Coordinates of N, CA and C in Angstrom, one line a residue:
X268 N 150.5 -78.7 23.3 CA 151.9 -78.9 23.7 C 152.8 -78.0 22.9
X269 N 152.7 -77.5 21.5 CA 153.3 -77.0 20.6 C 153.8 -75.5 21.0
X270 N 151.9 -75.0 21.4 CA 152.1 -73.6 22.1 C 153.0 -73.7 23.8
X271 N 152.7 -74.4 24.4 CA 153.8 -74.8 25.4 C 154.8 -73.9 24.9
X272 N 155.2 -75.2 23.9 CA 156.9 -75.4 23.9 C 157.3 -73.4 23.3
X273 N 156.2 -73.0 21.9 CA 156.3 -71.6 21.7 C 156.6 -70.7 22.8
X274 N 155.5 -71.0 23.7 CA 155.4 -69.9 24.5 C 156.9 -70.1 25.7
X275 N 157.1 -70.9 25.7 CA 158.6 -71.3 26.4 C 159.8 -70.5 26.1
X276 N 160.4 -71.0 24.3 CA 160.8 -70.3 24.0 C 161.3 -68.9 23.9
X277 N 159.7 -68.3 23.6 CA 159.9 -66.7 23.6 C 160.0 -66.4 25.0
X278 N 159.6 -66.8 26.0 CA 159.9 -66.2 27.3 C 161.1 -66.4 27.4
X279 N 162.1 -67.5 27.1 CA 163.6 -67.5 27.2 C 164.3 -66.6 26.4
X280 N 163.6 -66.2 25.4 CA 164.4 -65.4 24.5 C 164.4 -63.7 25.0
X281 N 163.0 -63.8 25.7 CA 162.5 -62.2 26.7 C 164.0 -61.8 27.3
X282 N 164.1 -63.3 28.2 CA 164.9 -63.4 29.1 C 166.7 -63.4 29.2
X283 N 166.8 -63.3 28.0 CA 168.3 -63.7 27.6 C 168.7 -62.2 27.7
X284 N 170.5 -62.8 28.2 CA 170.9 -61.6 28.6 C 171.1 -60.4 27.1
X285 N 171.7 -59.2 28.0 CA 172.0 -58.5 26.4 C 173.5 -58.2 26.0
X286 N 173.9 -58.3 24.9 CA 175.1 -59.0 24.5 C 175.7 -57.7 23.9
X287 N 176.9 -57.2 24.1 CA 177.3 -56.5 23.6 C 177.9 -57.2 22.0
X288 N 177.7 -56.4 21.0 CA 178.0 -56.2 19.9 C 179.0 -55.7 19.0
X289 N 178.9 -54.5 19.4 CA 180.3 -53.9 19.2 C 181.0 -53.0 20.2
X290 N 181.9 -52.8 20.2 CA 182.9 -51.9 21.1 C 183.8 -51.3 20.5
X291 N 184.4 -49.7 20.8 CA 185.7 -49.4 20.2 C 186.0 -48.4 21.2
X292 N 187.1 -48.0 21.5 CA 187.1 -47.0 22.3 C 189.2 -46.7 21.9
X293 N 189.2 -45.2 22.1 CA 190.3 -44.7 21.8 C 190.8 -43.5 22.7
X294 N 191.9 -43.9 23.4 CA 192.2 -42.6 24.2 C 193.2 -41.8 24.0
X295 N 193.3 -40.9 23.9 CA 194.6 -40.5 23.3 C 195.1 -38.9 23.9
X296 N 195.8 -38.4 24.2 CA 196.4 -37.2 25.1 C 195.7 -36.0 25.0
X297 N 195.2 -35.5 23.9 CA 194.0 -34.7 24.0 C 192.2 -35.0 23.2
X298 N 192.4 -35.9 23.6 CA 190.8 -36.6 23.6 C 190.4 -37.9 23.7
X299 N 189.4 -38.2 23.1 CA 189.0 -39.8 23.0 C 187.8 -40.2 22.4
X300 N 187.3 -41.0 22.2 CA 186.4 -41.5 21.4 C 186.0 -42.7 22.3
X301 N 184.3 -43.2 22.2 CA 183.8 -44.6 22.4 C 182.5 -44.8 21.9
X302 N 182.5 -45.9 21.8 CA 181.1 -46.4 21.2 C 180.8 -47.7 21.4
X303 N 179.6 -47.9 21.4 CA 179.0 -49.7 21.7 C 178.0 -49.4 21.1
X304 N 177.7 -50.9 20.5 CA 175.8 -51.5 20.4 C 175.9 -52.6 21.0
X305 N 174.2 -52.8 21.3 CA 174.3 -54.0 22.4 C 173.4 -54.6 21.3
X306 N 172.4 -55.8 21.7 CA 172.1 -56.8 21.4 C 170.5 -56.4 21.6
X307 N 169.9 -55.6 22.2 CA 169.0 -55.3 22.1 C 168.5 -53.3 21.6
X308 N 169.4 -53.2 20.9 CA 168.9 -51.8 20.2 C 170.0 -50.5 20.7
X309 N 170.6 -50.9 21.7 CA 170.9 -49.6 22.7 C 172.2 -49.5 22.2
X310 N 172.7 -48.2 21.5 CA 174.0 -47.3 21.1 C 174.1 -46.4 21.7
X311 N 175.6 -46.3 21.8 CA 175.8 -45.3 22.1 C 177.7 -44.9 21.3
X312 N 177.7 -43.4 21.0 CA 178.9 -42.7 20.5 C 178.8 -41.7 21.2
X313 N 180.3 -41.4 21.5 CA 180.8 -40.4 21.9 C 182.2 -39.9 21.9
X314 N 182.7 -38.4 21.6 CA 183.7 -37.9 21.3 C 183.8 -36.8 22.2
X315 N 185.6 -37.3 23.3 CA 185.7 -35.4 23.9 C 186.6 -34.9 23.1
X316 N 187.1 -34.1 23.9 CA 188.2 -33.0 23.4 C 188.8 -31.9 24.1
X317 N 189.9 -31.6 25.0 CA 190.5 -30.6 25.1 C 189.7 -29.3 24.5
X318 N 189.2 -28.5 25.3 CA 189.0 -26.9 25.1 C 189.3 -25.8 25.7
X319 N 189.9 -25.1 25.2 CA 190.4 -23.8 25.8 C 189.3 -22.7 26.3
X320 N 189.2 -22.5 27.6 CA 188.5 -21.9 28.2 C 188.8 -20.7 28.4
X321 N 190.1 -20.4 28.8 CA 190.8 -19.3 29.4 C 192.2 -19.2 29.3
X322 N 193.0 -18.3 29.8 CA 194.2 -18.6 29.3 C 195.2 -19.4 30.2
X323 N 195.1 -19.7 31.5 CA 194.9 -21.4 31.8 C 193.9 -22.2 32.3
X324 N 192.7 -21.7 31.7 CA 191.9 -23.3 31.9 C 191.3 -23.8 30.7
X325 N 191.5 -25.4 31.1 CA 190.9 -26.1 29.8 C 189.8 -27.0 30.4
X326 N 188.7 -27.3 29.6 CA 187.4 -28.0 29.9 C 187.8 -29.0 28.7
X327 N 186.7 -30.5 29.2 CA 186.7 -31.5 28.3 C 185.2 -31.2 27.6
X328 N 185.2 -31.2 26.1 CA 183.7 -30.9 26.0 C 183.6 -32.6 25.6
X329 N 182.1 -32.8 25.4 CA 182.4 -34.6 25.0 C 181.2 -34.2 24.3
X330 N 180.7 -34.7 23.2 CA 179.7 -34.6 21.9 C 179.6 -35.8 21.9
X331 N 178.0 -36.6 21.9 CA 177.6 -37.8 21.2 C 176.1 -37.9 21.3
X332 N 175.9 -39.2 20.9 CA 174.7 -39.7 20.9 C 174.3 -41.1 21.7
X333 N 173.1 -41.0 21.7 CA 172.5 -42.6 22.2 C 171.5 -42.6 22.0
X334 N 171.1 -44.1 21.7 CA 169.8 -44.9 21.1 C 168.9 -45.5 22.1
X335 N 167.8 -46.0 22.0 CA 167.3 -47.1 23.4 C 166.2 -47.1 22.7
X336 N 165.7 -48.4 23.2 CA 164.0 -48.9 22.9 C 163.7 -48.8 24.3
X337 N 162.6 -47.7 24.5 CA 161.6 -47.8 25.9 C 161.1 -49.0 25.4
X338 N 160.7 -48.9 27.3 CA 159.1 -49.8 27.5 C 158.1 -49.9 26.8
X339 N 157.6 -48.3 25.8 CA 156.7 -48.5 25.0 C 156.9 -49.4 23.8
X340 N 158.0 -49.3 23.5 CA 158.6 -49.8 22.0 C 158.9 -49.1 21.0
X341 N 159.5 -47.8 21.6 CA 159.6 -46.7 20.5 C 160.9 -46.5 21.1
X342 N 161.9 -46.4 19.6 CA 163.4 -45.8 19.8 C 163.8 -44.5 20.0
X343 N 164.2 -44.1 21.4 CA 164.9 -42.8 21.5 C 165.8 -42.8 21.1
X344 N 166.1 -41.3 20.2 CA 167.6 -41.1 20.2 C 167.5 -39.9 20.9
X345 N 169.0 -39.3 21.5 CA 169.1 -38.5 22.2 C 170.5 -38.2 21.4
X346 N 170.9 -36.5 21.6 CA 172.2 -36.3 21.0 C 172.5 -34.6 21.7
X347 N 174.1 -35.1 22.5 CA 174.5 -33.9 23.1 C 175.4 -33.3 23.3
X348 N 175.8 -32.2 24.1 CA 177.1 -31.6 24.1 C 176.8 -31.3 25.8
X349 N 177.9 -31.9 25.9 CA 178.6 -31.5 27.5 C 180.0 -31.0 27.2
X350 N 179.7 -29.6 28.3 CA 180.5 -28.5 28.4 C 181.1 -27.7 29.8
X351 N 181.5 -26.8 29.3 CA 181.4 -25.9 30.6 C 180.1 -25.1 30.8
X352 N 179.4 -25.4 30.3 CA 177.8 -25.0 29.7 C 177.1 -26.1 30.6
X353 N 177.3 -27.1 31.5 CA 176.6 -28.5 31.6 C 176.1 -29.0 30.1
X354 N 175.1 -30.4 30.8 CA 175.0 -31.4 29.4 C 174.0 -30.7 28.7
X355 N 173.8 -30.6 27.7 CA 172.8 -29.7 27.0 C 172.6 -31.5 25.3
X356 N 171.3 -31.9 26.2 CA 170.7 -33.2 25.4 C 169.7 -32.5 24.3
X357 N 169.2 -33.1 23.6 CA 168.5 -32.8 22.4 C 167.8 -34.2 21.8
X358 N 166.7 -34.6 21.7 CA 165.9 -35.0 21.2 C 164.2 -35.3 20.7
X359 N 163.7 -35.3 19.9 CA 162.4 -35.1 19.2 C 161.3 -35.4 20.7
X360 N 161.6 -36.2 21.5 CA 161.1 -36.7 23.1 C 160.8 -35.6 23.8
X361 N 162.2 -34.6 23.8 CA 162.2 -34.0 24.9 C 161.5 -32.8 25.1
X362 N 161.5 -32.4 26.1 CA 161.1 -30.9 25.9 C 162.1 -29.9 25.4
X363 N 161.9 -28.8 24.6 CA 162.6 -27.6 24.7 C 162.6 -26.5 25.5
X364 N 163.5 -26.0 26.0 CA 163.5 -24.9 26.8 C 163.4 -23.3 26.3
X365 N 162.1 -23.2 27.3 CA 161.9 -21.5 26.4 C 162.9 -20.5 27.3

């Protein structure tokens, strides 16, 4: 009965939703900021910004990162810059491009 009741448990705890933890986010006329962690491992930060492209055009570049536990049980981090370049990600996972 004991293992029952164990094994019950952990399956409800499998099952439980995932809870945000923290939040911040800031917007402001030429940029902004956000970030969260949840309740099960997964962050994420990020910062844009106004950039001068040309002498009238401006791009938002936005710089951050994010965390996650796959399926396997191993934590990605990923960390990038999006540009007028597209997203250009980076992490120990990924491939690099020759």
């Amino acid at each position: 009965m004991k293992f029952a009741i164990v094994l019950f448990a952990l399956f409800a705890v499998a099952l439980a939703d995932v809870q945000i933890l923290r939040q911040d986010s800031t917007v402001e006329a030429d940029g902004y900021k956000y970030s969260y962690g949840l309740s099960d491992g997964t962050s994420k930060d990020e910062q844009g910004e106004l950039k001068s492209i040309g002498p009238d055009e401006q791009a938002i570049v936005a710089r951050g990162e994010f965390s996650y536990t796959g399926p396997d049980g191993v934590v990605y981090s990923v960390s990038y810059v999006a540009d007028e370049n597209g997203f250009q990600p980076q992490g120990s996972h990924l491939p690099v491009p020759v």
